[in-house]
Amino acid sequence: MHCKIAIDGPAGSGKTTVARELAKRLGIEYLDTGAMYRIVGLYLHNCGVNPDSTEEIEKILNEVSIEYKDGEYYLNGKKIGDEIRTAQAGVYASQYGASPVVRKFLTKLQKEICANRSIVAEGRDIGTVVMPDAQVKIFLVASPEVRAKRRYEELKMKGLEVSYDELLRQIIERDKLDSSREIAPLVKAEDAIEIDSSNLSVEEVVEKILEIVKERCKLTR
Ligand SMILES: Nc1ncnc2c1ncn2[C@@H]1O[C@H](COP(=O)(O)OP(=O)(O)O)[C@@H](O)[C@H]1O
Ligand SMILES: Nc1ccn([C@@H]2O[C@H](COP(=O)(O)OP(=O)(O)O)[C@@H](O)[C@H]2O)c(=O)n1
């Protein structure tokens, strides 16, 4: 039986770090759905598409192909790099991620990737929309200040010029956008287990989730 693990939560709560480590230890696939929203958001922004225009978005997405191979993403055959990891790309992902057309396009792809395999998928609507039948659903949270500090350290390490205050403002704005949008909002799934990582190390979060996985997925590792 496949083991499906959904990790949802706001920006900087630790989803990517924890999901990657879990997938590695369990020897199963991993999917970062946020990267897909960043790819589409950045592309639509660069095409000058109005986030509110369904027609314009539909027209562009009809000519877009996104592939996911061995943990790498390709947009129209071109491998995606760190250009999607900027704070601004996260803002575009949020802006265009509120469009029903973008969500339909990406959710279909995400469901195809998650089908018929054990996988750890992370994002905002995995436990509610992409993998509602996941045996393990985690809602990973942390205070906005802790999340902004983590994102600040992360981007600084990448050599990017960032301001903590600006990151905090963007994180609070994205939280609001993500949780208040009409379609597939960031909400805790009824059967999700909430974990606050504000005062936990990565290892402590991973261990907590592994315990739940072993119980629900009957995995030995
Ligand atoms: N529990 C934690 N304690 C300290 N730092 C963390 C923790 N979880 C994640 N981080 C760090 O915070 C930054 C953001 O984590 P990330 O996994 O990208 O969050 P998300 O995917 O939820 O946006 C990364 O640099 C990561 O190493
Ligand atoms: N399943 C998902 C994943 C991301 N997103 C959107 O994409 C944005 C960027 O997602 P991300 O996971 O890369 O962002 P971080 O949490 O890493 O900052 C989020 O703020 C959401 O607006 C979404 O709507 N649904």
PDB file of C-alpha atoms and ligand atoms in Angstrom:
ATOM      1  CA  MET A   1       0.000   0.000   0.000  1.00  0.00           C
ATOM      2  CA  HIS A   2       1.394   3.423  -0.913  1.00  0.00           C
ATOM      3  CA  CYS A   3       2.284   5.884   1.851  1.00  0.00           C
ATOM      4  CA  LYS A   4       0.993   9.383   1.114  1.00  0.00           C
ATOM      5  CA  ILE A   5       2.301  12.225   3.301  1.00  0.00           C
ATOM      6  CA  ALA A   6       0.910  15.775   2.980  1.00  0.00           C
ATOM      7  CA  ILE A   7       2.740  18.708   4.597  1.00  0.00           C
ATOM      8  CA  ASP A   8       0.947  22.062   4.408  1.00  0.00           C
ATOM      9  CA  GLY A   9       1.708  25.360   6.079  1.00  0.00           C
ATOM     10  CA  PRO A  10       2.692  29.010   5.633  1.00  0.00           C
ATOM     11  CA  ALA A  11       5.943  30.397   4.221  1.00  0.00           C
ATOM     12  CA  GLY A  12       9.066  29.521   6.187  1.00  0.00           C
ATOM     13  CA  SER A  13       7.495  26.976   8.549  1.00  0.00           C
ATOM     14  CA  GLY A  14      10.007  24.362   7.372  1.00  0.00           C
ATOM     15  CA  LYS A  15       7.942  22.318   4.896  1.00  0.00           C
ATOM     16  CA  THR A  16      10.608  21.903   2.210  1.00  0.00           C
ATOM     17  CA  THR A  17      13.423  21.067   4.627  1.00  0.00           C
ATOM     18  CA  VAL A  18      11.330  18.541   6.548  1.00  0.00           C
ATOM     19  CA  ALA A  19       9.681  16.991   3.468  1.00  0.00           C
ATOM     20  CA  ARG A  20      13.038  16.467   1.736  1.00  0.00           C
ATOM     21  CA  GLU A  21      14.533  14.794   4.816  1.00  0.00           C
ATOM     22  CA  LEU A  22      11.485  12.572   5.319  1.00  0.00           C
ATOM     23  CA  ALA A  23      11.535  11.455   1.681  1.00  0.00           C
ATOM     24  CA  LYS A  24      15.242  10.654   1.950  1.00  0.00           C
ATOM     25  CA  ARG A  25      14.886   8.619   5.160  1.00  0.00           C
ATOM     26  CA  LEU A  26      11.806   6.776   3.933  1.00  0.00           C
ATOM     27  CA  GLY A  27      13.248   6.203   0.475  1.00  0.00           C
ATOM     28  CA  ILE A  28      10.173   7.677  -1.244  1.00  0.00           C
ATOM     29  CA  GLU A  29       9.460  10.485  -3.741  1.00  0.00           C
ATOM     30  CA  TYR A  30       9.193  14.177  -2.790  1.00  0.00           C
ATOM     31  CA  LEU A  31       7.184  16.974  -4.442  1.00  0.00           C
ATOM     32  CA  ASP A  32       7.583  20.715  -3.770  1.00  0.00           C
ATOM     33  CA  THR A  33       4.331  22.143  -5.165  1.00  0.00           C
ATOM     34  CA  GLY A  34       5.378  25.675  -4.182  1.00  0.00           C
ATOM     35  CA  ALA A  35       8.132  25.519  -6.770  1.00  0.00           C
ATOM     36  CA  MET A  36       5.464  24.911  -9.433  1.00  0.00           C
ATOM     37  CA  TYR A  37       3.495  27.989  -8.336  1.00  0.00           C
ATOM     38  CA  ARG A  38       6.720  29.998  -8.330  1.00  0.00           C
ATOM     39  CA  ILE A  39       7.554  28.831 -11.867  1.00  0.00           C
ATOM     40  CA  VAL A  40       4.113  29.717 -13.197  1.00  0.00           C
ATOM     41  CA  GLY A  41       3.873  32.972 -11.167  1.00  0.00           C
ATOM     42  CA  LEU A  42       7.263  34.237 -12.379  1.00  0.00           C
ATOM     43  CA  TYR A  43       6.523  33.216 -15.983  1.00  0.00           C
ATOM     44  CA  LEU A  44       3.089  34.893 -16.053  1.00  0.00           C
ATOM     45  CA  HIS A  45       4.533  38.018 -14.430  1.00  0.00           C
ATOM     46  CA  ASN A  46       7.358  38.159 -16.998  1.00  0.00           C
ATOM     47  CA  CYS A  47       4.750  37.812 -19.758  1.00  0.00           C
ATOM     48  CA  GLY A  48       3.022  40.874 -18.270  1.00  0.00           C
ATOM     49  CA  VAL A  49      -0.213  38.929 -17.639  1.00  0.00           C
ATOM     50  CA  ASN A  50      -2.842  40.549 -15.414  1.00  0.00           C
ATOM     51  CA  PRO A  51      -3.346  38.155 -12.399  1.00  0.00           C
ATOM     52  CA  ASP A  52      -7.106  38.826 -12.593  1.00  0.00           C
ATOM     53  CA  SER A  53      -7.486  38.028 -16.280  1.00  0.00           C
ATOM     54  CA  THR A  54      -8.641  34.409 -16.652  1.00  0.00           C
ATOM     55  CA  GLU A  55      -8.570  34.722 -20.432  1.00  0.00           C
ATOM     56  CA  GLU A  56      -4.985  35.998 -20.630  1.00  0.00           C
ATOM     57  CA  ILE A  57      -3.773  33.347 -18.147  1.00  0.00           C
ATOM     58  CA  GLU A  58      -5.562  30.555 -20.001  1.00  0.00           C
ATOM     59  CA  LYS A  59      -4.026  31.638 -23.300  1.00  0.00           C
ATOM     60  CA  ILE A  60      -0.483  31.569 -21.896  1.00  0.00           C
ATOM     61  CA  LEU A  61      -0.925  28.295 -19.955  1.00  0.00           C
ATOM     62  CA  ASN A  62      -2.140  26.570 -23.124  1.00  0.00           C
ATOM     63  CA  GLU A  63       1.359  27.046 -24.504  1.00  0.00           C
ATOM     64  CA  VAL A  64       3.214  26.073 -21.301  1.00  0.00           C
ATOM     65  CA  SER A  65       4.565  22.648 -20.420  1.00  0.00           C
ATOM     66  CA  ILE A  66       5.918  21.882 -16.943  1.00  0.00           C
ATOM     67  CA  GLU A  67       7.777  18.647 -16.377  1.00  0.00           C
ATOM     68  CA  TYR A  68       9.115  17.133 -13.183  1.00  0.00           C
ATOM     69  CA  LYS A  69      11.961  14.634 -13.657  1.00  0.00           C
ATOM     70  CA  ASP A  70      14.319  13.267 -10.975  1.00  0.00           C
ATOM     71  CA  GLY A  71      13.546  16.124  -8.618  1.00  0.00           C
ATOM     72  CA  GLU A  72      14.118  18.810 -11.262  1.00  0.00           C
ATOM     73  CA  TYR A  73      11.518  21.072 -12.922  1.00  0.00           C
ATOM     74  CA  TYR A  74      11.480  21.991 -16.627  1.00  0.00           C
ATOM     75  CA  LEU A  75       9.453  24.823 -18.158  1.00  0.00           C
ATOM     76  CA  ASN A  76       8.994  24.329 -21.912  1.00  0.00           C
ATOM     77  CA  GLY A  77      11.976  21.964 -21.793  1.00  0.00           C
ATOM     78  CA  LYS A  78      14.262  24.442 -19.975  1.00  0.00           C
ATOM     79  CA  LYS A  79      15.587  23.365 -16.550  1.00  0.00           C
ATOM     80  CA  ILE A  80      14.517  25.676 -13.720  1.00  0.00           C
ATOM     81  CA  GLY A  81      17.184  27.087 -11.375  1.00  0.00           C
ATOM     82  CA  ASP A  82      17.340  29.337  -8.327  1.00  0.00           C
ATOM     83  CA  GLU A  83      15.592  32.206 -10.107  1.00  0.00           C
ATOM     84  CA  ILE A  84      12.321  30.937  -8.592  1.00  0.00           C
ATOM     85  CA  ARG A  85      13.709  31.007  -5.019  1.00  0.00           C
ATOM     86  CA  THR A  86      13.642  34.813  -4.546  1.00  0.00           C
ATOM     87  CA  ALA A  87      11.172  36.468  -2.162  1.00  0.00           C
ATOM     88  CA  GLN A  88       9.647  38.289  -5.151  1.00  0.00           C
ATOM     89  CA  ALA A  89       8.962  34.997  -6.966  1.00  0.00           C
ATOM     90  CA  GLY A  90       7.084  33.900  -3.837  1.00  0.00           C
ATOM     91  CA  VAL A  91       4.929  37.034  -4.089  1.00  0.00           C
ATOM     92  CA  TYR A  92       4.131  36.329  -7.777  1.00  0.00           C
ATOM     93  CA  ALA A  93       3.334  32.689  -6.882  1.00  0.00           C
ATOM     94  CA  SER A  94       0.818  33.961  -4.358  1.00  0.00           C
ATOM     95  CA  GLN A  95      -0.689  36.530  -6.703  1.00  0.00           C
ATOM     96  CA  TYR A  96      -1.232  34.135  -9.631  1.00  0.00           C
ATOM     97  CA  GLY A  97      -1.825  31.170  -7.282  1.00  0.00           C
ATOM     98  CA  ALA A  98      -5.195  32.718  -6.426  1.00  0.00           C
ATOM     99  CA  SER A  99      -6.344  32.241 -10.046  1.00  0.00           C
ATOM    100  CA  PRO A 100      -8.722  29.269 -10.528  1.00  0.00           C
ATOM    101  CA  VAL A 101      -7.146  28.676 -13.954  1.00  0.00           C
ATOM    102  CA  VAL A 102      -3.613  28.407 -12.502  1.00  0.00           C
ATOM    103  CA  ARG A 103      -4.832  26.124  -9.706  1.00  0.00           C
ATOM    104  CA  LYS A 104      -6.698  23.833 -12.099  1.00  0.00           C
ATOM    105  CA  PHE A 105      -3.627  23.601 -14.361  1.00  0.00           C
ATOM    106  CA  LEU A 106      -1.176  22.833 -11.520  1.00  0.00           C
ATOM    107  CA  THR A 107      -3.442  20.648  -9.356  1.00  0.00           C
ATOM    108  CA  LYS A 108      -4.034  18.310 -12.329  1.00  0.00           C
ATOM    109  CA  LEU A 109      -0.270  17.960 -12.814  1.00  0.00           C
ATOM    110  CA  GLN A 110       0.349  17.491  -9.081  1.00  0.00           C
ATOM    111  CA  LYS A 111      -2.302  14.765  -8.805  1.00  0.00           C
ATOM    112  CA  GLU A 112      -0.703  12.945 -11.765  1.00  0.00           C
ATOM    113  CA  ILE A 113       2.739  13.127 -10.125  1.00  0.00           C
ATOM    114  CA  CYS A 114       1.373  11.929  -6.746  1.00  0.00           C
ATOM    115  CA  ALA A 115      -0.713   9.077  -8.151  1.00  0.00           C
ATOM    116  CA  ASN A 116       0.242   5.402  -7.681  1.00  0.00           C
ATOM    117  CA  ARG A 117       3.339   5.937  -5.555  1.00  0.00           C
ATOM    118  CA  SER A 118       4.436   6.645  -1.988  1.00  0.00           C
ATOM    119  CA  ILE A 119       5.299  10.341  -1.789  1.00  0.00           C
ATOM    120  CA  VAL A 120       5.829  13.336   0.512  1.00  0.00           C
ATOM    121  CA  ALA A 121       4.178  16.395  -1.044  1.00  0.00           C
ATOM    122  CA  GLU A 122       4.324  19.864   0.486  1.00  0.00           C
ATOM    123  CA  GLY A 123       2.479  23.116  -0.157  1.00  0.00           C
ATOM    124  CA  ARG A 124      -0.734  24.840   0.933  1.00  0.00           C
ATOM    125  CA  ASP A 125      -3.564  22.533  -0.232  1.00  0.00           C
ATOM    126  CA  ILE A 126      -2.025  19.057  -0.327  1.00  0.00           C
ATOM    127  CA  GLY A 127      -4.094  17.592   2.499  1.00  0.00           C
ATOM    128  CA  THR A 128      -7.270  19.346   1.342  1.00  0.00           C
ATOM    129  CA  VAL A 129      -7.132  19.197  -2.486  1.00  0.00           C
ATOM    130  CA  VAL A 130      -4.130  17.432  -4.046  1.00  0.00           C
ATOM    131  CA  MET A 131      -3.987  14.335  -1.807  1.00  0.00           C
ATOM    132  CA  PRO A 132      -7.142  14.379   0.371  1.00  0.00           C
ATOM    133  CA  ASP A 133      -6.694  10.617   0.922  1.00  0.00           C
ATOM    134  CA  ALA A 134      -3.189  10.971   2.390  1.00  0.00           C
ATOM    135  CA  GLN A 135      -2.709   8.706   5.431  1.00  0.00           C
ATOM    136  CA  VAL A 136      -0.515  11.384   7.072  1.00  0.00           C
ATOM    137  CA  LYS A 137      -1.435  15.094   7.006  1.00  0.00           C
ATOM    138  CA  ILE A 138       0.777  17.578   8.812  1.00  0.00           C
ATOM    139  CA  PHE A 139      -0.024  21.272   9.224  1.00  0.00           C
ATOM    140  CA  LEU A 140       3.384  22.808   9.933  1.00  0.00           C
ATOM    141  CA  VAL A 141       3.297  26.270  11.509  1.00  0.00           C
ATOM    142  CA  ALA A 142       5.645  28.749  13.239  1.00  0.00           C
ATOM    143  CA  SER A 143       5.360  32.382  14.370  1.00  0.00           C
ATOM    144  CA  PRO A 144       5.682  34.989  11.568  1.00  0.00           C
ATOM    145  CA  GLU A 145       8.805  36.415  13.248  1.00  0.00           C
ATOM    146  CA  VAL A 146      10.524  33.024  13.398  1.00  0.00           C
ATOM    147  CA  ARG A 147       9.582  32.311   9.772  1.00  0.00           C
ATOM    148  CA  ALA A 148      10.856  35.714   8.583  1.00  0.00           C
ATOM    149  CA  LYS A 149      14.145  35.204  10.467  1.00  0.00           C
ATOM    150  CA  ARG A 150      14.599  31.758   8.889  1.00  0.00           C
ATOM    151  CA  ARG A 151      13.864  33.091   5.404  1.00  0.00           C
ATOM    152  CA  TYR A 152      16.217  36.037   6.055  1.00  0.00           C
ATOM    153  CA  GLU A 153      19.080  33.692   7.040  1.00  0.00           C
ATOM    154  CA  GLU A 154      18.354  31.410   4.079  1.00  0.00           C
ATOM    155  CA  LEU A 155      18.383  34.205   1.463  1.00  0.00           C
ATOM    156  CA  LYS A 156      21.450  35.870   3.035  1.00  0.00           C
ATOM    157  CA  MET A 157      23.269  32.531   2.759  1.00  0.00           C
ATOM    158  CA  LYS A 158      22.445  32.606  -0.958  1.00  0.00           C
ATOM    159  CA  GLY A 159      24.155  36.003  -1.148  1.00  0.00           C
ATOM    160  CA  LEU A 160      20.886  37.890  -1.746  1.00  0.00           C
ATOM    161  CA  GLU A 161      20.420  41.411  -0.382  1.00  0.00           C
ATOM    162  CA  VAL A 162      17.340  41.132   1.900  1.00  0.00           C
ATOM    163  CA  SER A 163      15.691  43.146   4.676  1.00  0.00           C
ATOM    164  CA  TYR A 164      14.167  41.306   7.640  1.00  0.00           C
ATOM    165  CA  ASP A 165      11.365  43.881   7.977  1.00  0.00           C
ATOM    166  CA  GLU A 166      10.482  43.575   4.267  1.00  0.00           C
ATOM    167  CA  LEU A 167      10.492  39.765   4.492  1.00  0.00           C
ATOM    168  CA  LEU A 168       8.260  39.869   7.594  1.00  0.00           C
ATOM    169  CA  ARG A 169       5.834  42.177   5.775  1.00  0.00           C
ATOM    170  CA  GLN A 170       5.800  39.913   2.695  1.00  0.00           C
ATOM    171  CA  ILE A 171       5.310  36.772   4.787  1.00  0.00           C
ATOM    172  CA  ILE A 172       2.345  38.271   6.650  1.00  0.00           C
ATOM    173  CA  GLU A 173       0.887  39.499   3.340  1.00  0.00           C
ATOM    174  CA  ARG A 174       1.340  36.092   1.686  1.00  0.00           C
ATOM    175  CA  ASP A 175      -0.176  34.321   4.716  1.00  0.00           C
ATOM    176  CA  LYS A 176      -3.240  36.550   4.355  1.00  0.00           C
ATOM    177  CA  LEU A 177      -3.498  36.055   0.586  1.00  0.00           C
ATOM    178  CA  ASP A 178      -3.002  32.278   0.851  1.00  0.00           C
ATOM    179  CA  SER A 179      -5.506  31.717   3.644  1.00  0.00           C
ATOM    180  CA  SER A 180      -8.214  34.123   2.459  1.00  0.00           C
ATOM    181  CA  ARG A 181      -8.422  33.210  -1.260  1.00  0.00           C
ATOM    182  CA  GLU A 182     -11.612  31.669  -2.625  1.00  0.00           C
ATOM    183  CA  ILE A 183     -10.131  28.516  -4.103  1.00  0.00           C
ATOM    184  CA  ALA A 184      -7.926  26.016  -2.210  1.00  0.00           C
ATOM    185  CA  PRO A 185      -7.054  28.357   0.695  1.00  0.00           C
ATOM    186  CA  LEU A 186      -4.286  27.534   3.151  1.00  0.00           C
ATOM    187  CA  VAL A 187      -6.289  25.860   5.911  1.00  0.00           C
ATOM    188  CA  LYS A 188      -5.592  22.968   8.233  1.00  0.00           C
ATOM    189  CA  ALA A 189      -7.287  19.813   6.899  1.00  0.00           C
ATOM    190  CA  GLU A 190      -9.759  18.346   9.435  1.00  0.00           C
ATOM    191  CA  ASP A 191      -7.657  15.216   9.864  1.00  0.00           C
ATOM    192  CA  ALA A 192      -4.299  17.037   9.860  1.00  0.00           C
ATOM    193  CA  ILE A 193      -1.970  17.098  12.871  1.00  0.00           C
ATOM    194  CA  GLU A 194      -0.641  20.577  13.667  1.00  0.00           C
ATOM    195  CA  ILE A 195       3.045  20.909  14.588  1.00  0.00           C
ATOM    196  CA  ASP A 196       4.485  24.272  15.690  1.00  0.00           C
ATOM    197  CA  SER A 197       8.169  24.293  14.731  1.00  0.00           C
ATOM    198  CA  SER A 198       8.930  27.722  16.284  1.00  0.00           C
ATOM    199  CA  ASN A 199      10.997  26.151  19.064  1.00  0.00           C
ATOM    200  CA  LEU A 200      11.815  22.800  17.496  1.00  0.00           C
ATOM    201  CA  SER A 201      14.920  21.814  15.530  1.00  0.00           C
ATOM    202  CA  VAL A 202      14.545  20.294  12.059  1.00  0.00           C
ATOM    203  CA  GLU A 203      15.499  16.923  13.560  1.00  0.00           C
ATOM    204  CA  GLU A 204      12.799  17.187  16.246  1.00  0.00           C
ATOM    205  CA  VAL A 205      10.140  17.980  13.628  1.00  0.00           C
ATOM    206  CA  VAL A 206      11.304  15.115  11.390  1.00  0.00           C
ATOM    207  CA  GLU A 207      11.298  12.666  14.324  1.00  0.00           C
ATOM    208  CA  LYS A 208       7.751  13.708  15.331  1.00  0.00           C
ATOM    209  CA  ILE A 209       6.457  13.124  11.814  1.00  0.00           C
ATOM    210  CA  LEU A 210       8.357   9.836  11.404  1.00  0.00           C
ATOM    211  CA  GLU A 211       6.562   8.487  14.492  1.00  0.00           C
ATOM    212  CA  ILE A 212       3.193   9.316  12.915  1.00  0.00           C
ATOM    213  CA  VAL A 213       4.249   7.847   9.563  1.00  0.00           C
ATOM    214  CA  LYS A 214       5.403   4.569  11.103  1.00  0.00           C
ATOM    215  CA  GLU A 215       2.080   4.217  12.865  1.00  0.00           C
ATOM    216  CA  ARG A 216      -0.134   5.108   9.912  1.00  0.00           C
ATOM    217  CA  CYS A 217       1.854   3.773   6.968  1.00  0.00           C
ATOM    218  CA  LYS A 218       3.217   0.704   8.703  1.00  0.00           C
ATOM    219  CA  LEU A 219       6.650   1.538   7.203  1.00  0.00           C
ATOM    220  CA  THR A 220       9.635  -0.121   8.840  1.00  0.00           C
ATOM    221  CA  ARG A 221      12.368   2.511   8.130  1.00  0.00           C
TER     222      ARG A 221
HETATM  223  N1  LIG B   1      12.700  23.710  12.706  1.00  0.00           N
HETATM  224  C1  LIG B   1      13.576  24.571  12.144  1.00  0.00           C
HETATM  225  N2  LIG B   1      14.474  25.222  12.914  1.00  0.00           N
HETATM  226  C2  LIG B   1      15.347  26.087  12.358  1.00  0.00           C
HETATM  227  N3  LIG B   1      15.425  26.390  11.033  1.00  0.00           N
HETATM  228  C3  LIG B   1      14.541  25.767  10.230  1.00  0.00           C
HETATM  229  C4  LIG B   1      13.575  24.827  10.723  1.00  0.00           C
HETATM  230  N4  LIG B   1      12.851  24.384   9.662  1.00  0.00           N
HETATM  231  C5  LIG B   1      13.337  25.011   8.571  1.00  0.00           C
HETATM  232  N5  LIG B   1      14.355  25.834   8.890  1.00  0.00           N
HETATM  233  C6  LIG B   1      15.130  26.688   7.970  1.00  0.00           C
HETATM  234  O1  LIG B   1      14.263  27.756   7.618  1.00  0.00           O
HETATM  235  C7  LIG B   1      14.387  28.085   6.226  1.00  0.00           C
HETATM  236  C8  LIG B   1      13.031  27.922   5.550  1.00  0.00           C
HETATM  237  O2  LIG B   1      12.679  26.550   5.591  1.00  0.00           O
HETATM  238  P1  LIG B   1      11.815  25.893   4.390  1.00  0.00           P
HETATM  239  O3  LIG B   1      11.909  24.404   4.588  1.00  0.00           O
HETATM  240  O4  LIG B   1      12.232  26.466   3.106  1.00  0.00           O
HETATM  241  O5  LIG B   1      10.356  26.414   4.761  1.00  0.00           O
HETATM  242  P2  LIG B   1       9.027  26.387   3.828  1.00  0.00           P
HETATM  243  O6  LIG B   1       9.256  25.323   2.800  1.00  0.00           O
HETATM  244  O7  LIG B   1       7.931  26.054   4.812  1.00  0.00           O
HETATM  245  O8  LIG B   1       8.914  27.753   3.269  1.00  0.00           O
HETATM  246  C9  LIG B   1      15.440  27.136   5.660  1.00  0.00           C
HETATM  247  O9  LIG B   1      16.691  27.809   5.633  1.00  0.00           O
HETATM  248  C10 LIG B   1      15.489  26.002   6.673  1.00  0.00           C
HETATM  249  O10 LIG B   1      16.794  25.448   6.749  1.00  0.00           O
HETATM  250  N1  LIG B   2       0.234  23.908  -3.037  1.00  0.00           N
HETATM  251  C1  LIG B   2       0.580  25.216  -3.091  1.00  0.00           C
HETATM  252  C2  LIG B   2       1.930  25.615  -2.959  1.00  0.00           C
HETATM  253  C3  LIG B   2       2.248  26.981  -3.052  1.00  0.00           C
HETATM  254  N2  LIG B   2       1.241  27.865  -3.296  1.00  0.00           N
HETATM  255  C4  LIG B   2       1.508  29.299  -3.496  1.00  0.00           C
HETATM  256  O1  LIG B   2       2.870  29.505  -3.859  1.00  0.00           O
HETATM  257  C5  LIG B   2       3.494  30.399  -2.930  1.00  0.00           C
HETATM  258  C6  LIG B   2       4.941  29.959  -2.767  1.00  0.00           C
HETATM  259  O2  LIG B   2       4.929  28.671  -2.183  1.00  0.00           O
HETATM  260  P1  LIG B   2       6.277  28.104  -1.517  1.00  0.00           P
HETATM  261  O3  LIG B   2       5.928  26.855  -0.736  1.00  0.00           O
HETATM  262  O4  LIG B   2       7.346  28.002  -2.527  1.00  0.00           O
HETATM  263  O5  LIG B   2       6.646  29.293  -0.540  1.00  0.00           O
HETATM  264  P2  LIG B   2       7.476  29.170   0.787  1.00  0.00           P
HETATM  265  O6  LIG B   2       6.512  28.561   1.794  1.00  0.00           O
HETATM  266  O7  LIG B   2       8.623  28.246   0.493  1.00  0.00           O
HETATM  267  O8  LIG B   2       7.868  30.567   1.057  1.00  0.00           O
HETATM  268  C7  LIG B   2       2.668  30.322  -1.666  1.00  0.00           C
HETATM  269  O9  LIG B   2       2.745  31.512  -0.899  1.00  0.00           O
HETATM  270  C8  LIG B   2       1.258  30.084  -2.218  1.00  0.00           C
HETATM  271  O10 LIG B   2       0.643  31.318  -2.552  1.00  0.00           O
HETATM  272  C9  LIG B   2      -0.086  27.462  -3.398  1.00  0.00           C
HETATM  273  O11 LIG B   2      -0.974  28.297  -3.575  1.00  0.00           O
HETATM  274  N3  LIG B   2      -0.392  26.137  -3.308  1.00  0.00           N
END
